[in-house]
C-alpha cells in the first residue's frame, strides 16, 4: 500500500483542494509582509462579521501557539489557569504554556473531558493569598479531546461563573467546526455569544494546511497582542497564505461541509464497530472521534493496515479520529479487518 | 495600479511557482503528522547530503524561531550572546531571544553589519565572574542585514576565536542563498565547513512560503531539540508542506537561480541609480540589497509608486531589496522615476 | 497580651539566642562580599564533613529559592517534576517553580503527603514523545507538609526508581531537622546516603533568621550553580551572616536540641488534645505538626488567644505547628482553652 | 594581619552596631510570618511618612531583586528598559533582569554613568512597530556606579521626558543615602518628588545586613506586587528582622550619619592621593567612590595590604569605595603605602 490511510489524527490528512487553490490565487505580485496586506484585511473582516465587529483577530501558525499566546494575554505570571486533565494545553504542548506564560496550570480529572462548575471549585481558593498562584482563567475545549461536546448552556454556565470571580473563559477551538456542526449552532453562539473571552479558532484539523486565529471578544484584552505574537515567534511574514486559507475555509461553508463529513464518518465508524464482540465504545461519539477498548493483542495487527493511536496503554483504549477526507471505504475496510481480527 | 510592486523586502514577494506546485504534489493521502512522514525524511536526507551526514535538521515556521530556538540549544539562561547591533536577533524580534532564552544579548556597533574578532573583544570579559552573564555564543548573519558578506576566511576566523574561548558560532542564514551565489561557494563551505555550529537556513526570503531549517553541525547540541521545538511552539503538524517546499527549493538549484537573479537585480539597480545626482550609495552592494541616502522630500513621492523602507530617518538612508521576482522593468521604472524626482 | 503566641507556623518564632550571638560575633572588620569570606568557607567545610567531601554547598535566602534553584539545576524547561499535591513547590510558592524553571509540575494526590513508586507511576509515561513534558525529577519533602515522615528505606526505594528512569530525586528539607530527630538518623543517611541528588537544607523553621543551603550530592550537577544563584537573585552580599547562622545551628547540635524540643512539644500537644471530645486527630504525629478536625465554630474563639491556621475550610481541619520555642505552658493553656470551648 | 580592611566595596563592611541591636530587640515572642507583623507595619509607616502616604512599600532581600521586581511591575515582556552601560542592572546582575522580566535592556555609553535626554534619544524609536521591543522604562542610579550624582533638576528632566513618552522612571538607589547627603536633599525630593515612579531603596551598602525596599510612588503600579515578590522568591518569612534594620537605619538619622562619614572619607582619600605622582583621578568624587588610574605594576602590591577592585584592566583604572566604617587610619595607611609604592 503506497499511501497508508487511517484514523490517527485529523491532521494526518492533507489539505482540502479548495484551500490549496485559494493559496495559489493570492500568489501574484507583492504584498506588504507581516499581515498588512489586502487579503488579510479582507478575511479579518469576514471573521469580524461572524464573531462581532469589536472582535480582535490575529493569525498565528498553530493551535498550541493560539492557546499559549491567547492565555498570555489574559494572565500575569503569578496567575493560574484551570483546565481539564485531558486538555491539549495540559498534556500535549510540552510545557509551552508554563514556559511562555509562567503560570501554573491546575488540572481537573473529568469523566468526559468537560469541566463543570462543580469540578472547577476544587481549585477556587487562595484568592488574595500571595503564596498561591491566583486563578485567572478557565480553559475549555470544544469539541473536547475526548470527542465530547459542551452545550451552549454549559458554556454559558462556566462563563458566568468565571466572570463572577473576575476570571476569564478561554476556549481551545481546534475542532470547533466539528462542534458547530454537531450542535447545529453558529460559531459565535458557542463562543463570544456564550461568554467566551478568547478563542483559539482552528482549521488545520479540518482541511487547512497551517494557521490558526486567536479571536478576542473584548478588544481591551488584545491592545498589545501584536507584540505578544511577534515575541511569541508567531508572526508570519507572508501572511497572505494563511489569510487565503481562512478565506477558502469560510467560503461556501467549506468548514461546515468538511466537519459534517468527518462527524458523519465517525457515526458510521461507531455504527460499524460498536457491536463487534470485543469492542467496547468508551465515550459518547458526539463529534469526529471514536474511543474504544479493544484487546491489546489486536492493536499492532490493526495498526499494520491503518494508522491510529493508543490513548491509554493500561486500559487498552484506542482513539479513532475521522477527518474531512475519511471515506466510506476506509470505514468498511477498517471495520472488516477489525471484525476479522476479533 | 492593481498590484503594487517594489523593493521593500524580499518577503513581500509571493512564492515561486515551482514551490507551490511541489506543495500540491504532496497533498494526496495521509501522512503521519509532526514530521514523521516520508517527505520530511527524504528532504532531511537531501539536507544532510549538503551539510553533512551527522547534521541535525529541524524544520520550524520562521526565521525568528530558527534563530531563537537554535540559540536556546546553545545556552543556559545565565549566558550572553554577542551579535552586531544591526542583527535581526537584536532589533527585529521584539525581545523573543531574551524572553525565550533568558540570555543577555550584547550588541556591537559595526560599520557594515559584520563582526570581527576585534569588535567582539569588547564583550569578552567577566568569564567565571558570577555577576556577569557569561558569553557563550557569537552570532553572525550571512548575508548581513546591511547587504554585506563575510568571506569564508572571515567566518573561519570568528569560529576559531569562538571555539578557543569555549563558545559557539551561530549563523542567521535568512539570506544565505544570496551569500552563496555572491561568493560562488557551497552552503556547507560557508557554514559547517567554516566552523559554524548552528545555522538558521532560510528560504522564505528567496521564494518559499514559510518554513526554515535549523541545522546543527554537532549532533550533541540537538539531542533534545525536538522538545525545544515543540515547547517553542514551532512543531508543524502537517510538516510535509514545509518539506515539499525545501525539496523544490533544492531541486535543480532553484535556490541558486532565485538568489542569482535577486543579486543581479541589485547590481542592476545599483548601476541604474548610483550616478543620479542626489543619490549616495551607502553600503557595498554585495548581495541583494542596495542602501542609499536620497533627499528626504523625494521619499514619499517615490513610495507612492513603489514599496520600500526608510532605514534611518535621521540620515534619510533608504533600503531597496531585490527579490527573485524583481524584473528589469521594475528597475527601469523605478530608476526613471527617481531620476525624474531628483 | 502584648505578644501573642501560638501554633501557626514554626517560622512565626523568633531566632534562637545562640544564632543571634553568632551573627554578632562575625561582625568585626571587612570580609569579601558574596561568599568569598572565611566564615562561609569554614561552615561549608562543616557541611561537607556531614554531607560528603564532594558535596556542592550553596547558601540562598529562603526555602522557596533553595527548591526552585535546586530544581533548575536538574532540569531543562521541557522537563516535568513529579511531586505530591501537598508539596510546598506545588501550592505554596506562587508559581515560582513554573516561572523560573519553565517546567511542568505534575502533582499526585496522597493520603499522607508522601509519594510512593505506585503513586508516581501515573505520571511516568510519554518519555521520548515530544508533545509531553519529559519527567526528570521526583521531589519529596522530609518531614512532609502533613507532618509525616519517610523512612530511609522509603527514600531509597524512590531514589532507585528515579535513577532507573534516568531521573533525579530532590528533597525539600525545610524541616529536615525534625525528621532526623524523629527517625534518630543523621542528615546524610536520609539524604545523599539514601540516594537524594539535591537537598534544600533548611534552618529558618528551626531557629535561624534566614538562609537555606542547597546541597548537591553530585558535583556535576552544580558546576554552574553560582550563575543560577546570582541570576535567581539569591546571592547575598554580606554572606557571612548566613554562614554564622549555619555555624551556630550545627555547633553543639543546636539543630538537634531545637528539633527534638519541637517534636516533643507536638507529642505533648497530641497527648493533651487527642481525647478531648470533638477533636479528631487526622494525621500521624511524627514530627512537629498536629493536624486535627475541630468544630468550625470553635476555631475563631481559639484563634483569639492563639495563632494557628485552618488547613482545610471544608472539613474544618486545622494545623498546629510546634517550634523550638513552644513551651509546656503554651500547650497547657491551649489545651485547657480548647477543652473549655468544646 | 588578622582582619584585612580595604576599599573594595561598601558591602565588604560589617553591620552597624545599632542595627544589630535593633535586630536583637525584636527577637522576643511570635510574630506572624511573611510581613504581617507589627514591626513591619510600623517601619512601613515611617517610610510612608518620608516618601508619601500613598506610597507602596515592599521589603525584599537584595538590591538586584529590588531592581528586577520593581522593573517587572512596570513592564510586559515585550518592553525595553533604557539604562546606562555601567548600570548594575546591565552588568552586575547576571541576566536576572532579562530572565525575570523577559525585556530587552538597551544600554547607553555614558562619560560619567549618567543618562541625559540626549543620550536616551538613540533608543527612542520603533514605537508601535511590533518587531521592536517597546521602550517603557528609563532606569537611573543615584549615586551612580561611577560615584557621580544626578542633581534634582537632572532627575526631573529625565522623569518629564519619560512621562511625556508614556514611560516610567526607575531609580536604583543602592547608594541613595550617599547621594542624599552629598546633595543635602531629602530622600523624597530626589525620588518621588522629582518624578521617579519606582525606587530601589537600599541600606546594605550603608551599614545594614540585608534587606532592600521597593518604593512605588503610584499605588496603581503595585496592586499585585505581593504576588510578584513571592513568585520572585523574595518574600522573607521572618520579615521582622528586615523591618528592624530599616527602623534603626532611619532612627536618629543613622543612614545620614553613616553616609556622611563614607562620603567624607572618600573626600579625604581623594585629597590624600590626588597629588601623588602616578595617580590620575578619573571621575568626579561626588559620593563615596574614588576612581583612579595607577600604574599596573603597583596594583598587586597594594592589594596585598588592602582589598580593592580593578575597574578596567585595559586602562589600569581602579575603584576605591569608602564605607560607614572606613577610618582615617585606613586612609593614612593606604595613601602612605601608595605613595611609597610609586
GROMACS .gro file of C-alpha atoms in nm, chain A residues 34 76-78 102 128-131 134 224 226-231 235, chain D residues 34 76-78 102 128-131 134 224 226-231 235:
model
   36
   34UNK     CA    1   0.356   4.061   0.825
   76UNK     CA    2   0.031   3.762   3.465
   77UNK     CA    3   0.292   3.503   3.557
   78UNK     CA    4   0.155   3.466   3.911
  102UNK     CA    5   0.497   3.144   3.372
  128UNK     CA    6  -0.559   3.714   4.771
  129UNK     CA    7  -0.314   3.474   4.940
  130UNK     CA    8   0.026   3.559   4.799
  131UNK     CA    9   0.168   3.209   4.840
  134UNK     CA   10  -0.404   3.324   4.160
  224UNK     CA   11  -0.089   4.482   2.287
  226UNK     CA   12   0.066   4.221   1.820
  227UNK     CA   13   0.377   4.245   2.036
  228UNK     CA   14   0.298   3.919   2.213
  229UNK     CA   15   0.254   3.746   1.878
  230UNK     CA   16   0.584   3.872   1.745
  231UNK     CA   17   0.771   3.793   2.066
  235UNK     CA   18   0.414   3.647   1.315
 1060UNK     CA   19   0.572   3.699   5.586
 1102UNK     CA   20   0.540   4.345   2.989
 1103UNK     CA   21   0.792   4.107   2.837
 1104UNK     CA   22   0.784   4.285   2.500
 1128UNK     CA   23   1.175   3.894   2.951
 1154UNK     CA   24   0.417   5.087   1.769
 1155UNK     CA   25   0.637   4.872   1.544
 1156UNK     CA   26   0.579   4.515   1.653
 1157UNK     CA   27   0.924   4.392   1.552
 1160UNK     CA   28   0.882   4.876   2.306
 1250UNK     CA   29  -0.032   4.299   4.251
 1252UNK     CA   30   0.287   4.098   4.663
 1253UNK     CA   31   0.243   3.814   4.414
 1254UNK     CA   32   0.544   3.924   4.211
 1255UNK     CA   33   0.756   3.935   4.525
 1256UNK     CA   34   0.652   3.588   4.631
 1257UNK     CA   35   0.695   3.443   4.282
 1261UNK     CA   36   0.924   3.714   5.049
   0.00000   0.00000   0.00000
